[in-house]
């Protein structure tokens, strides 16, 4: 496993105890299919409705800016529409690590963050098919199953001392039992 991004984040004397990458499955797997279809339908319907009212207003006003604004709307809708696809692709490049000092989530395309190992309890384990598990680390706050994929990139935000703090979510990792064992031994 290439840990190039994780090793750049290590402090002097910090050692990697466990590292893994998510196995995101298929873009439209059973847990994400409903959410993605709902997202595509809502964005598509909102876009069609806005374009209808915009075209109607342009025809009434007799303006010629229709084509420029239409292109901008189409580009914005495409970016929003493709959010599930970009999240899926970013997740493929994400790395998770547990060191002797902290728990790290690192992605080459998203911001990296960490949580001190002392705060890495409790750990919620969500078992999935094929020997994969999702770990939610450092909080008891529940996460919706349909949001786990995006939480694997940015973490589960919890308000602490009037600040939103991301707690790592190791999304669909193959060796979660080893990670759990390391986190439990670090807590003792």
JSON list of C-alpha atoms in Angstrom, two decimals, residues 101-171:
[
{"chain": "A", "resi": 101, "resn": "UNK", "atom": "CA", "xyz": [-0.06, 9.63, 18.52]},
{"chain": "A", "resi": 102, "resn": "UNK", "atom": "CA", "xyz": [-3.22, 10.08, 16.46]},
{"chain": "A", "resi": 103, "resn": "UNK", "atom": "CA", "xyz": [-5.83, 8.80, 14.03]},
{"chain": "A", "resi": 104, "resn": "UNK", "atom": "CA", "xyz": [-5.44, 10.28, 10.53]},
{"chain": "A", "resi": 105, "resn": "UNK", "atom": "CA", "xyz": [-7.69, 10.64, 7.49]},
{"chain": "A", "resi": 106, "resn": "UNK", "atom": "CA", "xyz": [-5.75, 11.73, 4.42]},
{"chain": "A", "resi": 107, "resn": "UNK", "atom": "CA", "xyz": [-6.87, 12.35, 0.87]},
{"chain": "A", "resi": 108, "resn": "UNK", "atom": "CA", "xyz": [-4.89, 13.84, -1.96]},
{"chain": "A", "resi": 109, "resn": "UNK", "atom": "CA", "xyz": [-7.98, 15.68, -3.18]},
{"chain": "A", "resi": 110, "resn": "UNK", "atom": "CA", "xyz": [-9.64, 16.63, 0.11]},
{"chain": "A", "resi": 111, "resn": "UNK", "atom": "CA", "xyz": [-8.33, 18.17, 3.28]},
{"chain": "A", "resi": 112, "resn": "UNK", "atom": "CA", "xyz": [-6.60, 15.88, 5.76]},
{"chain": "A", "resi": 113, "resn": "UNK", "atom": "CA", "xyz": [-7.35, 15.88, 9.45]},
{"chain": "A", "resi": 114, "resn": "UNK", "atom": "CA", "xyz": [-6.47, 13.93, 12.56]},
{"chain": "A", "resi": 115, "resn": "UNK", "atom": "CA", "xyz": [-7.68, 13.19, 16.05]},
{"chain": "A", "resi": 116, "resn": "UNK", "atom": "CA", "xyz": [-5.36, 12.60, 19.01]},
{"chain": "A", "resi": 117, "resn": "UNK", "atom": "CA", "xyz": [-5.27, 8.91, 19.93]},
{"chain": "A", "resi": 118, "resn": "UNK", "atom": "CA", "xyz": [-6.35, 9.79, 23.48]},
{"chain": "A", "resi": 119, "resn": "UNK", "atom": "CA", "xyz": [-9.69, 11.05, 22.07]},
{"chain": "A", "resi": 120, "resn": "UNK", "atom": "CA", "xyz": [-10.19, 8.01, 19.81]},
{"chain": "A", "resi": 121, "resn": "UNK", "atom": "CA", "xyz": [-12.81, 6.34, 21.94]},
{"chain": "A", "resi": 122, "resn": "UNK", "atom": "CA", "xyz": [-15.55, 5.19, 21.78]},
{"chain": "A", "resi": 123, "resn": "UNK", "atom": "CA", "xyz": [-15.42, 3.36, 18.46]},
{"chain": "A", "resi": 124, "resn": "UNK", "atom": "CA", "xyz": [-18.59, 2.38, 16.65]},
{"chain": "A", "resi": 125, "resn": "UNK", "atom": "CA", "xyz": [-18.22, -0.62, 14.35]},
{"chain": "A", "resi": 126, "resn": "UNK", "atom": "CA", "xyz": [-20.70, -1.03, 11.52]},
{"chain": "A", "resi": 127, "resn": "UNK", "atom": "CA", "xyz": [-20.19, -4.46, 9.96]},
{"chain": "A", "resi": 128, "resn": "UNK", "atom": "CA", "xyz": [-20.91, -4.86, 6.29]},
{"chain": "A", "resi": 129, "resn": "UNK", "atom": "CA", "xyz": [-20.84, -7.65, 3.78]},
{"chain": "A", "resi": 130, "resn": "UNK", "atom": "CA", "xyz": [-17.64, -9.17, 2.44]},
{"chain": "A", "resi": 131, "resn": "UNK", "atom": "CA", "xyz": [-15.64, -8.75, 5.66]},
{"chain": "A", "resi": 132, "resn": "UNK", "atom": "CA", "xyz": [-15.66, -4.95, 5.44]},
{"chain": "A", "resi": 133, "resn": "UNK", "atom": "CA", "xyz": [-16.50, -2.65, 8.34]},
{"chain": "A", "resi": 134, "resn": "UNK", "atom": "CA", "xyz": [-16.93, 1.07, 8.85]},
{"chain": "A", "resi": 135, "resn": "UNK", "atom": "CA", "xyz": [-15.45, 2.57, 12.01]},
{"chain": "A", "resi": 136, "resn": "UNK", "atom": "CA", "xyz": [-16.74, 5.80, 13.53]},
{"chain": "A", "resi": 137, "resn": "UNK", "atom": "CA", "xyz": [-14.04, 6.96, 15.91]},
{"chain": "A", "resi": 138, "resn": "UNK", "atom": "CA", "xyz": [-14.21, 9.19, 18.96]},
{"chain": "A", "resi": 139, "resn": "UNK", "atom": "CA", "xyz": [-17.93, 9.90, 19.19]},
{"chain": "A", "resi": 140, "resn": "UNK", "atom": "CA", "xyz": [-21.19, 8.21, 20.05]},
{"chain": "A", "resi": 141, "resn": "UNK", "atom": "CA", "xyz": [-23.10, 10.40, 17.61]},
{"chain": "A", "resi": 142, "resn": "UNK", "atom": "CA", "xyz": [-24.91, 8.12, 15.15]},
{"chain": "A", "resi": 143, "resn": "UNK", "atom": "CA", "xyz": [-24.39, 8.48, 11.42]},
{"chain": "A", "resi": 144, "resn": "UNK", "atom": "CA", "xyz": [-26.93, 7.75, 8.72]},
{"chain": "A", "resi": 145, "resn": "UNK", "atom": "CA", "xyz": [-25.94, 4.77, 6.59]},
{"chain": "A", "resi": 146, "resn": "UNK", "atom": "CA", "xyz": [-26.60, 6.81, 3.45]},
{"chain": "A", "resi": 147, "resn": "UNK", "atom": "CA", "xyz": [-24.05, 9.44, 4.50]},
{"chain": "A", "resi": 148, "resn": "UNK", "atom": "CA", "xyz": [-21.19, 7.11, 5.46]},
{"chain": "A", "resi": 149, "resn": "UNK", "atom": "CA", "xyz": [-19.49, 7.35, 2.05]},
{"chain": "A", "resi": 150, "resn": "UNK", "atom": "CA", "xyz": [-19.11, 11.13, 2.23]},
{"chain": "A", "resi": 151, "resn": "UNK", "atom": "CA", "xyz": [-18.23, 10.95, 5.95]},
{"chain": "A", "resi": 152, "resn": "UNK", "atom": "CA", "xyz": [-15.32, 8.68, 5.00]},
{"chain": "A", "resi": 153, "resn": "UNK", "atom": "CA", "xyz": [-13.78, 11.74, 3.32]},
{"chain": "A", "resi": 154, "resn": "UNK", "atom": "CA", "xyz": [-14.55, 14.57, 5.71]},
{"chain": "A", "resi": 155, "resn": "UNK", "atom": "CA", "xyz": [-15.39, 12.88, 9.00]},
{"chain": "A", "resi": 156, "resn": "UNK", "atom": "CA", "xyz": [-18.41, 13.11, 11.26]},
{"chain": "A", "resi": 157, "resn": "UNK", "atom": "CA", "xyz": [-18.61, 16.63, 12.66]},
{"chain": "A", "resi": 158, "resn": "UNK", "atom": "CA", "xyz": [-19.39, 16.97, 16.36]},
{"chain": "A", "resi": 159, "resn": "UNK", "atom": "CA", "xyz": [-19.74, 20.28, 18.21]},
{"chain": "A", "resi": 160, "resn": "UNK", "atom": "CA", "xyz": [-17.17, 20.53, 20.98]},
{"chain": "A", "resi": 161, "resn": "UNK", "atom": "CA", "xyz": [-16.55, 23.78, 22.89]},
{"chain": "A", "resi": 162, "resn": "UNK", "atom": "CA", "xyz": [-18.61, 25.72, 20.31]},
{"chain": "A", "resi": 163, "resn": "UNK", "atom": "CA", "xyz": [-16.45, 24.39, 17.45]},
{"chain": "A", "resi": 164, "resn": "UNK", "atom": "CA", "xyz": [-17.29, 21.73, 14.88]},
{"chain": "A", "resi": 165, "resn": "UNK", "atom": "CA", "xyz": [-14.63, 19.02, 15.14]},
{"chain": "A", "resi": 166, "resn": "UNK", "atom": "CA", "xyz": [-14.35, 16.21, 12.56]},
{"chain": "A", "resi": 167, "resn": "UNK", "atom": "CA", "xyz": [-14.17, 12.70, 13.96]},
{"chain": "A", "resi": 168, "resn": "UNK", "atom": "CA", "xyz": [-12.66, 10.08, 11.66]},
{"chain": "A", "resi": 169, "resn": "UNK", "atom": "CA", "xyz": [-14.88, 7.65, 9.81]},
{"chain": "A", "resi": 170, "resn": "UNK", "atom": "CA", "xyz": [-12.95, 4.76, 8.30]},
{"chain": "A", "resi": 171, "resn": "UNK", "atom": "CA", "xyz": [-15.35, 3.82, 5.52]}
]
